[in-house]
CSV table of C-alpha atoms in Angstrom, one decimal:
chain,number,residue,atom,x,y,z
A,1,MET,CA,-8.2,-33.5,-17.8
A,2,SER,CA,-9.0,-31.4,-14.9
A,3,ILE,CA,-8.4,-27.6,-15.1
A,4,ALA,CA,-6.1,-26.3,-12.5
A,5,GLY,CA,-6.0,-22.7,-13.3
A,6,THR,CA,-5.8,-20.0,-15.9
A,7,THR,CA,-3.2,-18.1,-17.6
A,8,ILE,CA,-2.8,-14.7,-19.3
A,9,ALA,CA,-2.3,-15.8,-22.8
A,10,GLY,CA,-2.0,-12.4,-24.3
A,11,ALA,CA,-2.4,-8.8,-23.2
A,12,GLY,CA,-3.2,-5.6,-25.1
A,13,HIS,CA,-3.2,-1.7,-24.4
A,14,TYR,CA,-4.2,1.4,-26.1
A,15,ALA,CA,-4.2,5.0,-25.4
A,16,PRO,CA,-5.4,7.9,-27.7
A,17,GLU,CA,-3.0,9.9,-29.7
A,18,GLN,CA,-4.1,13.3,-28.2
A,19,ARG,CA,-1.4,14.2,-25.3
A,20,VAL,CA,-2.6,16.7,-22.9
A,21,THR,CA,0.2,18.3,-20.8
A,22,ASN,CA,0.0,19.5,-17.2
A,23,ALA,CA,0.9,23.1,-18.4
A,24,GLU,CA,-2.3,23.2,-20.5
A,25,ILE,CA,-4.4,22.3,-17.2
A,26,GLU,CA,-2.6,24.5,-14.9
A,27,GLN,CA,-3.0,27.5,-17.2
A,28,ARG,CA,-6.6,26.9,-17.4
A,29,LEU,CA,-7.2,26.5,-13.6
A,30,GLY,CA,-4.6,29.0,-12.6
A,31,LEU,CA,-2.2,26.7,-10.9
A,32,GLU,CA,1.4,27.3,-10.6
A,33,PRO,CA,3.8,25.5,-12.9
A,34,GLY,CA,4.7,22.1,-11.6
A,35,TRP,CA,1.7,21.9,-9.1
A,36,ILE,CA,0.1,18.8,-10.8
A,37,LYS,CA,3.3,16.6,-10.9
A,38,ARG,CA,4.1,17.6,-7.3
A,39,ARG,CA,0.5,16.6,-6.0
A,40,THR,CA,-0.2,13.5,-8.3
A,41,GLY,CA,3.0,12.3,-10.1
A,42,ILE,CA,1.3,12.9,-13.6
A,43,GLU,CA,3.1,14.6,-16.3
A,44,GLU,CA,0.7,14.2,-19.1
A,45,ARG,CA,-2.5,12.1,-20.1
A,46,ARG,CA,-4.3,11.0,-23.3
A,47,TYR,CA,-7.7,12.2,-24.5
A,48,ALA,CA,-9.9,10.5,-27.1
A,49,ALA,CA,-10.5,12.2,-30.4
A,50,PRO,CA,-14.0,13.6,-30.7
A,51,GLU,CA,-15.1,11.0,-33.2
A,52,GLN,CA,-14.0,8.2,-30.8
A,53,ALA,CA,-16.6,6.3,-28.6
A,54,LEU,CA,-15.8,3.6,-25.8
A,55,THR,CA,-15.7,0.9,-28.1
A,56,ASP,CA,-13.5,2.6,-30.6
A,57,ILE,CA,-10.7,2.6,-27.9
A,58,ALA,CA,-11.6,-0.7,-26.4
A,59,PHE,CA,-11.2,-2.4,-29.8
A,60,PRO,CA,-7.4,-1.9,-30.5
A,61,ALA,CA,-6.6,-3.0,-26.8
A,62,ALA,CA,-8.8,-6.2,-27.2
A,63,ASP,CA,-7.6,-6.9,-30.7
A,64,MET,CA,-4.0,-6.7,-29.5
A,65,ALA,CA,-4.6,-9.1,-26.5
A,66,LEU,CA,-6.3,-11.7,-29.0
A,67,ARG,CA,-3.5,-11.5,-31.5
A,68,ASN,CA,-0.9,-11.9,-28.9
A,69,ALA,CA,-2.8,-14.9,-27.4
A,70,GLY,CA,-2.9,-16.5,-30.9
A,71,ILE,CA,-6.2,-18.2,-30.3
A,72,ASP,CA,-9.1,-18.9,-32.6
A,73,ARG,CA,-11.5,-16.0,-32.0
A,74,ASN,CA,-14.5,-18.4,-32.4
A,75,ALA,CA,-13.2,-20.1,-29.2
A,76,VAL,CA,-13.6,-17.1,-26.9
A,77,ALA,CA,-16.8,-17.8,-24.6
A,78,LEU,CA,-17.1,-14.8,-22.7
A,79,THR,CA,-16.3,-11.1,-23.0
A,80,LEU,CA,-16.3,-8.8,-20.0
A,81,LEU,CA,-16.1,-5.1,-20.4
A,82,ALA,CA,-15.2,-3.0,-17.3
A,83,THR,CA,-16.2,0.6,-18.0
A,84,SER,CA,-17.9,3.6,-16.6
A,85,THR,CA,-18.4,5.3,-20.0
A,86,PRO,CA,-20.0,3.1,-22.3
A,87,ASP,CA,-21.0,4.0,-26.0
A,88,ASN,CA,-24.6,4.4,-24.9
A,89,PRO,CA,-26.6,4.2,-21.7
A,90,LEU,CA,-28.5,1.4,-23.3
A,91,PRO,CA,-27.7,-1.2,-24.9
A,92,PRO,CA,-24.5,-2.3,-23.1
A,93,SER,CA,-21.2,-1.9,-25.2
A,94,ALA,CA,-19.9,-5.4,-24.7
A,95,PRO,CA,-22.1,-6.9,-27.6
A,96,LEU,CA,-20.9,-4.2,-30.0
A,97,LEU,CA,-17.3,-4.8,-28.9
A,98,THR,CA,-17.6,-8.6,-29.6
A,99,HIS,CA,-19.1,-7.9,-33.0
A,100,LYS,CA,-16.3,-5.6,-34.0
A,101,LEU,CA,-13.7,-8.1,-32.8
A,102,GLY,CA,-15.4,-11.1,-34.7
A,103,LEU,CA,-16.2,-13.1,-31.6
A,104,SER,CA,-19.2,-14.9,-33.0
A,105,ASN,CA,-19.5,-17.4,-30.0
A,106,SER,CA,-18.9,-15.0,-27.2
A,107,GLY,CA,-21.4,-13.8,-24.5
A,108,GLY,CA,-20.7,-10.2,-23.5
A,109,ILE,CA,-21.6,-7.9,-20.7
A,110,ASP,CA,-20.5,-4.6,-19.3
A,111,MET,CA,-19.3,-4.4,-15.5
A,112,ALA,CA,-19.7,-0.9,-14.1
A,113,GLY,CA,-17.3,-1.3,-11.2
A,114,ALA,CA,-15.5,2.0,-11.5
A,115,CYS,CA,-11.8,1.9,-10.8
A,116,GLY,CA,-12.2,-1.7,-9.3
A,117,GLY,CA,-14.0,-2.9,-12.3
A,118,PHE,CA,-11.2,-4.8,-13.9
A,119,LEU,CA,-10.5,-6.8,-10.8
A,120,TYR,CA,-14.2,-7.8,-10.5
A,121,ALA,CA,-14.0,-8.8,-14.2
A,122,LEU,CA,-10.8,-10.7,-13.8
A,123,ALA,CA,-12.1,-12.7,-10.7
A,124,LEU,CA,-15.4,-13.5,-12.6
A,125,GLY,CA,-13.5,-14.4,-15.9
A,126,ASP,CA,-11.0,-16.6,-14.2
A,127,SER,CA,-13.8,-18.7,-12.5
A,128,PHE,CA,-15.5,-18.8,-15.9
A,129,ALA,CA,-12.6,-20.0,-17.7
A,130,ARG,CA,-11.9,-22.7,-15.0
A,131,ILE,CA,-15.4,-24.1,-14.9
A,132,HIS,CA,-16.2,-24.1,-18.6
A,133,ARG,CA,-12.8,-24.7,-19.9
A,134,ALA,CA,-12.9,-21.9,-22.4
A,135,PRO,CA,-11.1,-18.5,-23.3
A,136,VAL,CA,-12.4,-15.4,-21.7
A,137,LEU,CA,-11.5,-11.9,-22.8
A,138,VAL,CA,-11.3,-9.2,-20.2
A,139,VAL,CA,-11.3,-5.6,-21.2
A,140,ALA,CA,-11.3,-2.4,-19.2
A,141,ALA,CA,-11.6,1.1,-21.0
A,142,ASN,CA,-12.8,4.5,-20.2
A,143,ILE,CA,-13.3,7.9,-21.9
A,144,LEU,CA,-13.1,9.9,-18.7
A,145,SER,CA,-12.2,13.3,-20.4
A,146,ARG,CA,-15.9,13.7,-21.4
A,147,ARG,CA,-16.8,13.2,-17.7
A,148,ILE,CA,-14.5,15.8,-16.2
A,149,ASN,CA,-15.8,19.1,-15.0
A,150,PRO,CA,-13.2,21.6,-16.5
A,151,ALA,CA,-13.6,23.9,-13.6
A,152,GLU,CA,-13.0,21.3,-10.8
A,153,ARG,CA,-9.3,20.9,-10.0
A,154,ALA,CA,-9.7,17.7,-8.4
A,155,SER,CA,-10.9,15.7,-11.4
A,156,SER,CA,-9.3,17.8,-14.2
A,157,VAL,CA,-5.8,17.0,-13.1
A,158,LEU,CA,-6.2,13.2,-12.9
A,159,PHE,CA,-8.4,11.7,-15.4
A,160,ALA,CA,-7.6,10.4,-18.9
A,161,ASP,CA,-8.7,7.8,-21.5
A,162,ALA,CA,-7.2,4.5,-22.1
A,163,ALA,CA,-8.1,0.7,-22.7
A,164,GLY,CA,-6.3,-2.5,-21.5
A,165,ALA,CA,-7.3,-6.1,-22.0
A,166,VAL,CA,-6.1,-9.7,-21.2
A,167,VAL,CA,-7.1,-13.2,-22.7
A,168,LEU,CA,-7.6,-15.9,-20.1
A,169,LEU,CA,-7.0,-19.4,-21.1
A,170,PRO,CA,-7.5,-22.6,-18.8
A,171,THR,CA,-4.7,-24.5,-18.2
A,172,ASP,CA,-3.7,-27.6,-16.5
A,173,ARG,CA,-0.8,-26.2,-14.7
A,174,ALA,CA,-1.1,-26.2,-11.1
A,175,ASP,CA,-1.1,-23.0,-9.0
A,176,THR,CA,-1.9,-20.6,-11.8
A,177,GLY,CA,-4.5,-17.9,-12.2
A,178,VAL,CA,-6.3,-16.2,-9.2
A,179,LEU,CA,-4.7,-17.6,-6.2
A,180,GLY,CA,-6.6,-15.3,-3.9
A,181,ALA,CA,-9.0,-12.4,-4.3
A,182,SER,CA,-10.5,-10.1,-1.8
A,183,LEU,CA,-13.3,-7.7,-3.2
A,184,ALA,CA,-14.6,-4.8,-1.1
A,185,THR,CA,-17.1,-2.0,-1.0
A,186,ASP,CA,-17.6,0.8,1.5
A,187,GLY,CA,-21.0,2.4,0.7
A,188,SER,CA,-20.6,4.9,3.6
A,189,ALA,CA,-18.3,6.8,1.3
A,190,TYR,CA,-20.8,6.5,-1.7
A,191,GLY,CA,-20.8,10.4,-2.5
A,192,LEU,CA,-17.1,11.1,-2.5
A,193,ILE,CA,-16.7,10.4,-6.3
A,194,GLN,CA,-19.8,10.6,-8.2
A,195,ILE,CA,-21.9,11.8,-11.1
A,196,ALA,CA,-25.1,13.2,-9.6
A,197,GLY,CA,-27.3,13.6,-12.4
A,198,GLY,CA,-28.4,11.2,-15.1
A,199,GLY,CA,-29.4,8.2,-13.1
A,200,SER,CA,-32.8,7.1,-11.7
A,201,ARG,CA,-32.4,9.2,-8.5
A,202,ARG,CA,-31.8,12.4,-10.7
A,203,PRO,CA,-32.9,11.7,-14.1
A,204,PHE,CA,-32.0,13.8,-17.1
A,205,ALA,CA,-34.4,16.6,-17.6
A,206,ALA,CA,-34.5,19.9,-19.2
A,207,ASP,CA,-33.6,21.9,-16.1
A,208,LEU,CA,-30.7,19.5,-14.8
A,209,PRO,CA,-27.6,21.7,-14.8
A,210,ILE,CA,-24.9,20.3,-17.0
A,211,GLU,CA,-22.4,20.3,-14.0
A,212,GLU,CA,-24.4,17.4,-12.4
A,213,THR,CA,-24.0,15.4,-15.4
A,214,LEU,CA,-20.1,15.5,-14.9
A,215,MET,CA,-17.8,13.9,-12.2
A,216,THR,CA,-17.2,15.5,-8.9
A,217,ILE,CA,-14.8,14.6,-6.2
A,218,THR,CA,-16.2,16.1,-2.9
A,219,ASP,CA,-13.6,15.4,-0.5
A,220,GLY,CA,-10.0,14.6,-2.0
A,221,LYS,CA,-8.5,14.1,1.4
A,222,ALA,CA,-11.0,11.5,2.4
A,223,VAL,CA,-10.8,9.8,-1.0
A,224,PHE,CA,-7.0,9.3,-0.5
A,225,VAL,CA,-7.2,8.0,3.0
A,226,ARG,CA,-10.0,5.6,2.2
A,227,ALA,CA,-8.5,4.3,-1.0
A,228,VAL,CA,-5.0,3.6,0.7
A,229,GLU,CA,-7.0,1.7,3.5
A,230,MET,CA,-9.2,-0.4,1.0
A,231,MET,CA,-6.2,-1.2,-1.4
A,232,THR,CA,-3.9,-2.2,1.5
A,233,ASP,CA,-6.6,-4.1,3.5
A,234,ALA,CA,-7.7,-5.9,0.5
A,235,SER,CA,-4.2,-6.8,-0.6
A,236,GLN,CA,-3.3,-8.2,2.8
A,237,LYS,CA,-6.5,-10.3,2.7
A,238,ALA,CA,-5.8,-11.5,-0.9
A,239,LEU,CA,-2.3,-12.6,0.1
A,240,ALA,CA,-3.7,-14.4,3.2
A,241,MET,CA,-6.1,-16.3,1.0
A,242,SER,CA,-3.4,-17.2,-1.4
A,243,ALA,CA,-1.1,-18.4,1.4
A,244,LEU,CA,1.7,-16.3,0.0
A,245,GLU,CA,4.1,-13.8,1.8
A,246,LEU,CA,4.6,-10.5,0.1
A,247,ASP,CA,8.3,-11.6,-0.8
A,248,LEU,CA,6.9,-14.3,-3.1
A,249,VAL,CA,5.2,-11.7,-5.2
A,250,ASP,CA,7.2,-10.4,-8.2
A,251,TRP,CA,5.2,-7.3,-9.0
A,252,LEU,CA,2.7,-5.0,-7.4
A,253,VAL,CA,0.3,-3.5,-10.0
A,254,PRO,CA,-1.8,-1.0,-8.2
A,255,HIS,CA,-4.6,1.1,-9.9
A,256,GLN,CA,-3.0,4.1,-11.1
A,257,ALA,CA,-4.9,6.6,-9.1
A,258,ASN,CA,-2.2,9.2,-8.6
A,259,GLY,CA,1.5,8.8,-7.6
A,260,ARG,CA,0.8,9.6,-3.9
A,261,ILE,CA,-1.7,6.7,-3.5
A,262,ILE,CA,0.5,4.3,-5.4
A,263,ALA,CA,3.4,5.2,-3.1
A,264,ALA,CA,1.4,5.1,0.2
A,265,VAL,CA,0.0,1.6,-0.6
A,266,SER,CA,3.4,0.1,-1.6
A,267,LYS,CA,4.9,1.5,1.5
A,268,GLN,CA,2.3,0.2,3.9
A,269,LEU,CA,2.5,-3.1,2.3
A,270,GLY,CA,6.3,-3.0,2.3
A,271,MET,CA,6.7,-3.6,-1.4
A,272,PRO,CA,10.0,-2.2,-2.8
A,273,SER,CA,9.4,0.5,-5.3
A,274,GLU,CA,11.5,-1.2,-8.0
A,275,GLN,CA,8.8,-4.1,-8.0
A,276,VAL,CA,5.9,-1.5,-8.4
A,277,LEU,CA,4.6,-1.2,-11.9
A,278,SER,CA,3.3,2.3,-12.8
A,279,SER,CA,2.2,4.2,-16.0
A,280,VAL,CA,0.6,7.1,-14.3
A,281,ALA,CA,3.3,9.7,-15.1
A,282,ALA,CA,2.6,9.3,-18.8
A,283,PHE,CA,-0.9,8.2,-19.1
A,284,GLY,CA,-2.8,9.5,-16.0
A,285,ASN,CA,-5.9,7.8,-14.3
A,286,SER,CA,-8.2,5.9,-16.7
A,287,SER,CA,-9.9,4.2,-13.8
A,288,ALA,CA,-10.6,0.4,-14.5
A,289,ALA,CA,-8.2,0.4,-17.5
A,290,THR,CA,-5.2,1.5,-15.7
A,291,ILE,CA,-4.3,-2.0,-14.3
A,292,PRO,CA,-4.6,-4.1,-17.6
A,293,PHE,CA,-3.1,-1.2,-19.4
A,294,THR,CA,0.0,-1.0,-17.2
A,295,LEU,CA,0.4,-4.9,-17.0
A,296,SER,CA,0.2,-5.0,-21.0
A,297,LEU,CA,3.0,-2.4,-21.2
A,298,ALA,CA,5.0,-4.3,-18.8
A,299,MET,CA,4.6,-7.5,-20.6
A,300,GLU,CA,5.4,-5.8,-24.0
A,301,ALA,CA,8.7,-4.6,-22.2
A,302,GLY,CA,9.5,-8.0,-21.1
A,303,GLN,CA,9.1,-7.1,-17.4
A,304,VAL,CA,6.3,-9.5,-16.5
A,305,GLN,CA,7.2,-13.1,-17.5
A,306,PRO,CA,5.3,-16.5,-17.4
A,307,GLY,CA,5.3,-18.0,-13.9
A,308,GLN,CA,5.6,-14.6,-12.0
A,309,THR,CA,3.1,-13.7,-9.4
A,310,LEU,CA,1.2,-10.4,-9.4
A,311,LEU,CA,-0.6,-8.5,-6.6
A,312,MET,CA,-3.0,-6.3,-8.2
A,313,CYS,CA,-5.3,-3.8,-6.2
A,314,ALA,CA,-7.7,-0.9,-6.6
A,315,ALA,CA,-10.2,1.4,-4.9
A,316,GLY,CA,-12.6,3.9,-6.5
A,317,ALA,CA,-16.1,5.3,-6.6
A,318,GLY,CA,-18.7,3.6,-4.5
A,319,LEU,CA,-16.3,2.9,-2.6
A,320,THR,CA,-15.6,-0.3,-4.7
A,321,GLY,CA,-12.3,-2.1,-5.1
A,322,GLY,CA,-10.3,-5.0,-3.9
A,323,ALA,CA,-7.0,-7.0,-4.7
A,324,VAL,CA,-6.1,-10.2,-6.6
A,325,VAL,CA,-3.2,-12.3,-6.5
A,326,TYR,CA,-2.5,-13.7,-9.9
A,327,ARG,CA,0.2,-16.2,-11.1
A,328,CYS,CA,0.8,-15.9,-14.8
């Protein structure tokens, strides 16, 4: 039997219990009440508990996806974990996650693709599932609350912690899975969003200021412009590759960067607001996790149905991003 495509057999999501309101952050930064919601569309976000590490929040999302898929865990052949905040710099976190999940026959690797990481993992996972005729678990999770510089407004108001996951199964159904993918980078904007310290260019040292180990956004306006351009352009290219017009797409699932970027991308693409899935108001920006997190919420609510077509797009640090057209 030839394998024509893949299907999302199950999805899962998890957000930590601690809610952090705009009022708390506005008071700390000296912002007027309502400033964050007007600028970002975010009302609150979730932070991980002090004892939670990355795999601790990735586990419940992945476990939920596997339970919803209803498959034998020994059948999962590959686990891809998109994250910028692993448990440790070394080793990667995916092997620990597979162990916690009981995936005894699964390979596992971390993918550090920033906000676009889930789309890269999804494209790779789809190809692996087709070629090897085996289930693939794709997880995206981040604990960005520990990378925020609390004195910097740009990052403090946006970032949050969450996890999302999907299980991809090979299927003999025609025209399913990834129908078109356009993955993109723009290294000319490499320094717009970064953590300067802790890598090989500026290693950890006794005299390394703590601020250099935290996230900084050097030019918020430039990030907005370039992110909208990348997400829009990649979406149009992915649609062209899939030979589909936008009116055949059921849902736009953009990276939940902030409300203004989501609105700008959907407007430039011409996607009606009622067909745009969003969770940014209640959960903020958890980087790569936002797309599978939002998708899982929508599946749980019955919005996304089998056979529907999704357009997913993202852009983030690097810059790296892209878009994927996926038929469930």
